[in-house]
Amino acid sequence: EAGVTQSPRYAVLQEGQAVSFWCDPISGHDTLYWYQQPRDQGPQLLVYFRDEAVIDNSQLPSDRFSAVRPKGTNSTLKIQSAKQGDTATYLCASSGGAGQLYFGEGSKLTVL
Amino acid sequence: GDSVIQMQGQVTLSENDFLFINCTYSTTGYPTLFWYVQYSGEGPQLLLQVTTANNKGSSRGFEATYDKGTTSFHLQKTSVQEIDSAVYYCAMREGTNAYKVIFGKGTHLHVLP
């Protein structure tokens, strides 16, 4: 069974540029999560979906961040006008209902 | 609010030493508790999980017990090996919102040969 797939693995931006991260969860998993993991810190929850519905996006840092999951399968996390403070690894995870989370390898963002 | 606290940022041991990593949590209801392990360049992966129904979990020689009285969920291993070197995260699926999963800050374990 394929795991959670994320792309790109790495992105390097200048401040003010935009970037999108894509996530393909495990087939059949209804719940999808995006976490931000700054260097040497734990994953911090940004947003999560059940099917196509946003359950909680209150932890998205600002209106520069947005996330969608239009068909309840793949998801995109977008950062508009990136700042140096956005430098982190962005992790996607999926789960079937209230089961364990399965993580992708992450997308490592560096904002210069 | 809900939280997961890991006070130990880094632990350094020698092979065959005893491992103890502290974790405490705060929430209402009955959470599910997890330990995840993260190796360099990878996403976290589940090590073990415990619910109020079973109180104790174990995997690959690691063990954790859910103590509702002290709201603790410490991770232990009798004899660590160099391959156990990684970052360990305590995590909680909240009792009142089963879809929300939050993580502690992590404990970086270095095991010296």
mmCIF file of C-alpha atoms in Angstrom:
data_model
loop_
_atom_site.group_PDB
_atom_site.id
_atom_site.type_symbol
_atom_site.label_atom_id
_atom_site.label_comp_id
_atom_site.label_asym_id
_atom_site.label_seq_id
_atom_site.Cartn_x
_atom_site.Cartn_y
_atom_site.Cartn_z
ATOM 1 C CA GLU A 1 0.000 0.000 0.000
ATOM 2 C CA ALA A 2 1.356 3.421 -0.925
ATOM 3 C CA GLY A 3 2.065 5.800 1.927
ATOM 4 C CA VAL A 4 1.454 9.516 2.156
ATOM 5 C CA THR A 5 3.165 11.348 -0.701
ATOM 6 C CA GLN A 6 4.263 14.978 -0.550
ATOM 7 C CA SER A 7 5.829 17.293 -3.093
ATOM 8 C CA PRO A 8 8.047 19.130 -3.551
ATOM 9 C CA ARG A 9 10.543 17.734 -1.016
ATOM 10 C CA TYR A 10 12.441 21.006 -0.920
ATOM 11 C CA ALA A 11 11.682 24.643 -1.767
ATOM 12 C CA VAL A 12 13.884 27.723 -1.464
ATOM 13 C CA LEU A 13 12.240 31.138 -1.825
ATOM 14 C CA GLN A 14 12.988 34.784 -1.442
ATOM 15 C CA GLU A 15 10.762 36.703 0.947
ATOM 16 C CA GLY A 16 7.551 37.755 -0.749
ATOM 17 C CA GLN A 17 7.339 34.757 -3.075
ATOM 18 C CA ALA A 18 4.536 32.181 -2.992
ATOM 19 C CA VAL A 19 4.746 28.398 -2.720
ATOM 20 C CA SER A 20 2.314 25.481 -2.822
ATOM 21 C CA PHE A 21 2.761 22.098 -1.199
ATOM 22 C CA TRP A 22 0.834 19.073 -2.389
ATOM 23 C CA CYS A 23 -0.202 15.987 -0.437
ATOM 24 C CA ASP A 24 -1.635 12.661 -1.578
ATOM 25 C CA PRO A 25 -2.942 10.753 1.470
ATOM 26 C CA ILE A 26 -3.333 7.012 1.889
ATOM 27 C CA SER A 27 -6.271 5.810 -0.168
ATOM 28 C CA GLY A 28 -9.484 5.656 1.845
ATOM 29 C CA HIS A 29 -8.264 7.882 4.682
ATOM 30 C CA ASP A 30 -10.942 10.458 5.402
ATOM 31 C CA THR A 31 -8.925 12.732 7.688
ATOM 32 C CA LEU A 32 -5.975 14.813 6.475
ATOM 33 C CA TYR A 33 -3.689 17.045 8.534
ATOM 34 C CA TRP A 34 -1.089 19.696 7.799
ATOM 35 C CA TYR A 35 1.586 20.372 10.405
ATOM 36 C CA GLN A 36 4.393 22.917 10.500
ATOM 37 C CA GLN A 37 7.648 21.684 12.032
ATOM 38 C CA PRO A 38 10.301 24.373 12.614
ATOM 39 C CA ARG A 39 13.842 23.071 12.976
ATOM 40 C CA ASP A 40 14.339 21.123 16.226
ATOM 41 C CA GLN A 41 10.696 21.535 17.297
ATOM 42 C CA GLY A 42 7.638 19.305 17.418
ATOM 43 C CA PRO A 43 4.945 19.271 14.713
ATOM 44 C CA GLN A 44 2.487 22.140 15.187
ATOM 45 C CA LEU A 45 -1.019 21.586 13.838
ATOM 46 C CA LEU A 46 -2.063 24.059 11.144
ATOM 47 C CA VAL A 47 -5.311 22.670 9.732
ATOM 48 C CA TYR A 48 -7.192 19.421 9.333
ATOM 49 C CA PHE A 49 -9.946 18.119 7.098
ATOM 50 C CA ARG A 50 -12.514 15.392 7.249
ATOM 51 C CA ASP A 51 -13.257 14.507 3.663
ATOM 52 C CA GLU A 52 -13.421 17.874 1.862
ATOM 53 C CA ALA A 53 -14.547 19.880 4.894
ATOM 54 C CA VAL A 54 -12.191 21.970 6.996
ATOM 55 C CA ILE A 55 -12.713 20.900 10.604
ATOM 56 C CA ASP A 56 -10.340 23.410 12.175
ATOM 57 C CA ASN A 57 -8.091 25.989 10.528
ATOM 58 C CA SER A 58 -7.771 28.261 13.540
ATOM 59 C CA GLN A 59 -4.043 27.509 13.830
ATOM 60 C CA LEU A 60 -3.151 28.690 10.328
ATOM 61 C CA PRO A 61 -0.638 31.472 11.100
ATOM 62 C CA SER A 62 -2.272 34.215 9.083
ATOM 63 C CA ASP A 63 -4.263 34.916 5.982
ATOM 64 C CA ARG A 64 -1.062 34.277 4.025
ATOM 65 C CA PHE A 65 -1.667 30.553 4.551
ATOM 66 C CA SER A 66 -4.514 28.622 2.941
ATOM 67 C CA ALA A 67 -5.352 24.947 2.519
ATOM 68 C CA VAL A 68 -7.896 23.076 0.411
ATOM 69 C CA ARG A 69 -8.973 19.506 -0.142
ATOM 70 C CA PRO A 70 -11.626 19.920 -2.851
ATOM 71 C CA LYS A 71 -12.543 16.274 -3.543
ATOM 72 C CA GLY A 72 -11.715 14.832 -0.185
ATOM 73 C CA THR A 73 -8.552 13.188 -1.454
ATOM 74 C CA ASN A 74 -5.447 15.270 -2.341
ATOM 75 C CA SER A 75 -4.740 18.529 -0.556
ATOM 76 C CA THR A 76 -2.762 21.706 -1.245
ATOM 77 C CA LEU A 77 -1.240 24.057 1.319
ATOM 78 C CA LYS A 78 -0.349 27.465 -0.084
ATOM 79 C CA ILE A 79 1.768 30.233 1.410
ATOM 80 C CA GLN A 80 1.418 33.670 -0.150
ATOM 81 C CA SER A 81 4.168 36.243 0.334
ATOM 82 C CA ALA A 82 6.476 33.995 2.347
ATOM 83 C CA LYS A 83 8.481 35.348 5.286
ATOM 84 C CA GLN A 84 11.708 34.103 6.862
ATOM 85 C CA GLY A 85 9.683 32.960 9.870
ATOM 86 C CA ASP A 86 7.873 30.471 7.621
ATOM 87 C CA THR A 87 11.079 28.457 7.260
ATOM 88 C CA ALA A 88 10.140 24.951 8.432
ATOM 89 C CA THR A 89 9.231 21.476 7.248
ATOM 90 C CA TYR A 90 5.565 21.114 6.301
ATOM 91 C CA LEU A 91 4.241 17.681 7.132
ATOM 92 C CA CYS A 92 1.091 16.095 5.779
ATOM 93 C CA ALA A 93 -0.556 13.194 7.604
ATOM 94 C CA SER A 94 -3.675 11.123 7.061
ATOM 95 C CA SER A 95 -5.751 8.778 9.167
ATOM 96 C CA GLY A 96 -8.779 6.586 8.849
ATOM 97 C CA GLY A 97 -11.232 8.095 11.316
ATOM 98 C CA ALA A 98 -9.721 8.269 14.796
ATOM 99 C CA GLY A 99 -6.844 5.891 14.062
ATOM 100 C CA GLN A 100 -3.131 6.564 14.045
ATOM 101 C CA LEU A 101 -1.619 9.270 11.860
ATOM 102 C CA TYR A 102 0.539 8.301 8.887
ATOM 103 C CA PHE A 103 2.995 11.004 7.862
ATOM 104 C CA GLY A 104 4.654 11.842 4.599
ATOM 105 C CA GLU A 105 8.354 12.704 4.426
ATOM 106 C CA GLY A 106 7.608 16.412 4.522
ATOM 107 C CA SER A 107 8.334 19.455 2.368
ATOM 108 C CA LYS A 108 11.281 21.471 3.627
ATOM 109 C CA LEU A 109 10.870 25.212 3.030
ATOM 110 C CA THR A 110 13.683 27.750 3.321
ATOM 111 C CA VAL A 111 12.815 31.430 2.969
ATOM 112 C CA LEU A 112 15.863 33.647 2.412
ATOM 113 C CA GLY B 1 -6.187 24.629 26.904
ATOM 114 C CA ASP B 2 -5.118 21.198 25.731
ATOM 115 C CA SER B 3 -1.392 20.546 25.832
ATOM 116 C CA VAL B 4 1.343 17.935 25.784
ATOM 117 C CA ILE B 5 4.498 18.689 27.752
ATOM 118 C CA GLN B 6 7.912 17.103 27.254
ATOM 119 C CA MET B 7 10.481 18.778 29.477
ATOM 120 C CA GLN B 8 13.558 16.884 28.303
ATOM 121 C CA GLY B 9 14.882 18.365 25.081
ATOM 122 C CA GLN B 10 17.830 16.010 24.814
ATOM 123 C CA VAL B 11 18.863 12.761 26.460
ATOM 124 C CA THR B 12 22.284 11.143 25.993
ATOM 125 C CA LEU B 13 22.800 7.524 27.061
ATOM 126 C CA SER B 14 25.201 4.658 26.455
ATOM 127 C CA GLU B 15 24.117 1.357 24.951
ATOM 128 C CA ASN B 16 22.276 -0.893 27.417
ATOM 129 C CA ASP B 17 21.300 2.057 29.640
ATOM 130 C CA PHE B 18 17.722 2.473 30.895
ATOM 131 C CA LEU B 19 15.623 5.072 29.062
ATOM 132 C CA PHE B 20 12.930 7.218 30.656
ATOM 133 C CA ILE B 21 11.298 10.096 28.782
ATOM 134 C CA ASN B 22 8.785 12.193 30.647
ATOM 135 C CA CYS B 23 5.457 13.300 29.163
ATOM 136 C CA THR B 24 2.467 14.962 30.793
ATOM 137 C CA TYR B 25 -0.770 16.057 29.178
ATOM 138 C CA SER B 26 -3.732 18.301 29.839
ATOM 139 C CA THR B 27 -7.191 17.854 28.346
ATOM 140 C CA THR B 28 -10.772 17.112 29.275
ATOM 141 C CA GLY B 29 -12.379 13.795 28.514
ATOM 142 C CA TYR B 30 -10.498 10.621 27.689
ATOM 143 C CA PRO B 31 -7.655 11.116 25.223
ATOM 144 C CA THR B 32 -5.769 8.578 23.180
ATOM 145 C CA LEU B 33 -2.034 8.932 23.765
ATOM 146 C CA PHE B 34 0.789 8.139 21.391
ATOM 147 C CA TRP B 35 4.536 8.007 21.148
ATOM 148 C CA TYR B 36 5.914 8.777 17.695
ATOM 149 C CA VAL B 37 9.544 8.436 16.595
ATOM 150 C CA GLN B 38 11.193 10.555 13.911
ATOM 151 C CA TYR B 39 14.428 9.664 12.155
ATOM 152 C CA SER B 40 16.435 12.266 10.292
ATOM 153 C CA GLY B 41 14.859 13.253 6.963
ATOM 154 C CA GLU B 42 11.654 11.324 7.578
ATOM 155 C CA GLY B 43 8.190 12.047 8.901
ATOM 156 C CA PRO B 44 7.195 10.841 12.378
ATOM 157 C CA GLN B 45 6.047 7.228 12.606
ATOM 158 C CA LEU B 46 3.940 5.591 15.277
ATOM 159 C CA LEU B 47 5.846 3.764 18.007
ATOM 160 C CA LEU B 48 2.916 2.901 20.264
ATOM 161 C CA GLN B 49 -0.516 4.102 21.336
ATOM 162 C CA VAL B 50 -2.670 3.699 24.403
ATOM 163 C CA THR B 51 -6.318 4.376 25.164
ATOM 164 C CA THR B 52 -8.140 4.453 28.461
ATOM 165 C CA ALA B 53 -9.344 0.939 27.682
ATOM 166 C CA ASN B 54 -5.928 -0.703 27.750
ATOM 167 C CA ASN B 55 -3.724 1.677 29.841
ATOM 168 C CA LYS B 56 -0.412 0.287 28.605
ATOM 169 C CA GLY B 57 1.279 -0.015 25.241
ATOM 170 C CA SER B 58 4.500 -1.599 24.097
ATOM 171 C CA SER B 59 6.460 -1.957 20.890
ATOM 172 C CA ARG B 60 10.021 -2.856 19.924
ATOM 173 C CA GLY B 61 11.012 -3.045 23.606
ATOM 174 C CA PHE B 62 9.523 0.361 24.438
ATOM 175 C CA GLU B 63 6.727 0.653 26.941
ATOM 176 C CA ALA B 64 4.401 3.433 28.100
ATOM 177 C CA THR B 65 1.694 3.470 30.733
ATOM 178 C CA TYR B 66 -1.239 5.869 30.799
ATOM 179 C CA ASP B 67 -1.696 7.272 34.312
ATOM 180 C CA LYS B 68 -4.902 9.269 34.495
ATOM 181 C CA GLY B 69 -4.237 10.279 38.107
ATOM 182 C CA THR B 70 -0.969 12.073 37.334
ATOM 183 C CA THR B 71 -1.903 12.785 33.660
ATOM 184 C CA SER B 72 1.392 11.267 32.605
ATOM 185 C CA PHE B 73 2.439 8.968 29.770
ATOM 186 C CA HIS B 74 6.143 8.304 30.209
ATOM 187 C CA LEU B 75 8.175 6.249 27.720
ATOM 188 C CA GLN B 76 10.597 3.610 28.996
ATOM 189 C CA LYS B 77 13.010 1.075 27.593
ATOM 190 C CA THR B 78 15.152 -1.237 29.678
ATOM 191 C CA SER B 79 18.186 -1.364 27.415
ATOM 192 C CA VAL B 80 18.678 1.156 24.610
ATOM 193 C CA GLN B 81 20.717 0.512 21.489
ATOM 194 C CA GLU B 82 22.495 2.888 19.132
ATOM 195 C CA ILE B 83 19.778 2.360 16.505
ATOM 196 C CA ASP B 84 17.262 3.887 18.941
ATOM 197 C CA SER B 85 18.863 7.298 18.414
ATOM 198 C CA ALA B 86 16.052 9.524 17.100
ATOM 199 C CA VAL B 87 13.578 12.167 18.215
ATOM 200 C CA TYR B 88 10.645 10.912 20.288
ATOM 201 C CA TYR B 89 7.349 12.790 20.417
ATOM 202 C CA CYS B 90 4.516 12.358 22.847
ATOM 203 C CA ALA B 91 1.170 13.114 21.190
ATOM 204 C CA MET B 92 -2.470 13.244 22.158
ATOM 205 C CA ARG B 93 -5.737 12.781 20.331
ATOM 206 C CA GLU B 94 -7.993 14.994 22.415
ATOM 207 C CA GLY B 95 -10.757 13.548 24.486
ATOM 208 C CA THR B 96 -13.432 15.959 23.335
ATOM 209 C CA ASN B 97 -12.322 16.233 19.711
ATOM 210 C CA ALA B 98 -11.207 12.887 18.430
ATOM 211 C CA TYR B 99 -9.869 14.322 15.175
ATOM 212 C CA LYS B 100 -7.437 16.825 16.707
ATOM 213 C CA VAL B 101 -3.927 15.453 17.398
ATOM 214 C CA ILE B 102 -1.308 17.626 19.088
ATOM 215 C CA PHE B 103 2.368 16.905 19.729
ATOM 216 C CA GLY B 104 4.914 17.705 22.401
ATOM 217 C CA LYS B 105 8.179 19.454 21.553
ATOM 218 C CA GLY B 106 10.118 16.212 21.302
ATOM 219 C CA THR B 107 13.065 14.580 23.069
ATOM 220 C CA HIS B 108 16.220 13.984 21.050
ATOM 221 C CA LEU B 109 17.782 10.693 22.151
ATOM 222 C CA HIS B 110 21.485 10.101 21.479
ATOM 223 C CA VAL B 111 22.739 6.608 22.252
ATOM 224 C CA LEU B 112 26.502 6.272 22.327
ATOM 225 C CA PRO B 113 28.071 2.979 21.217
#
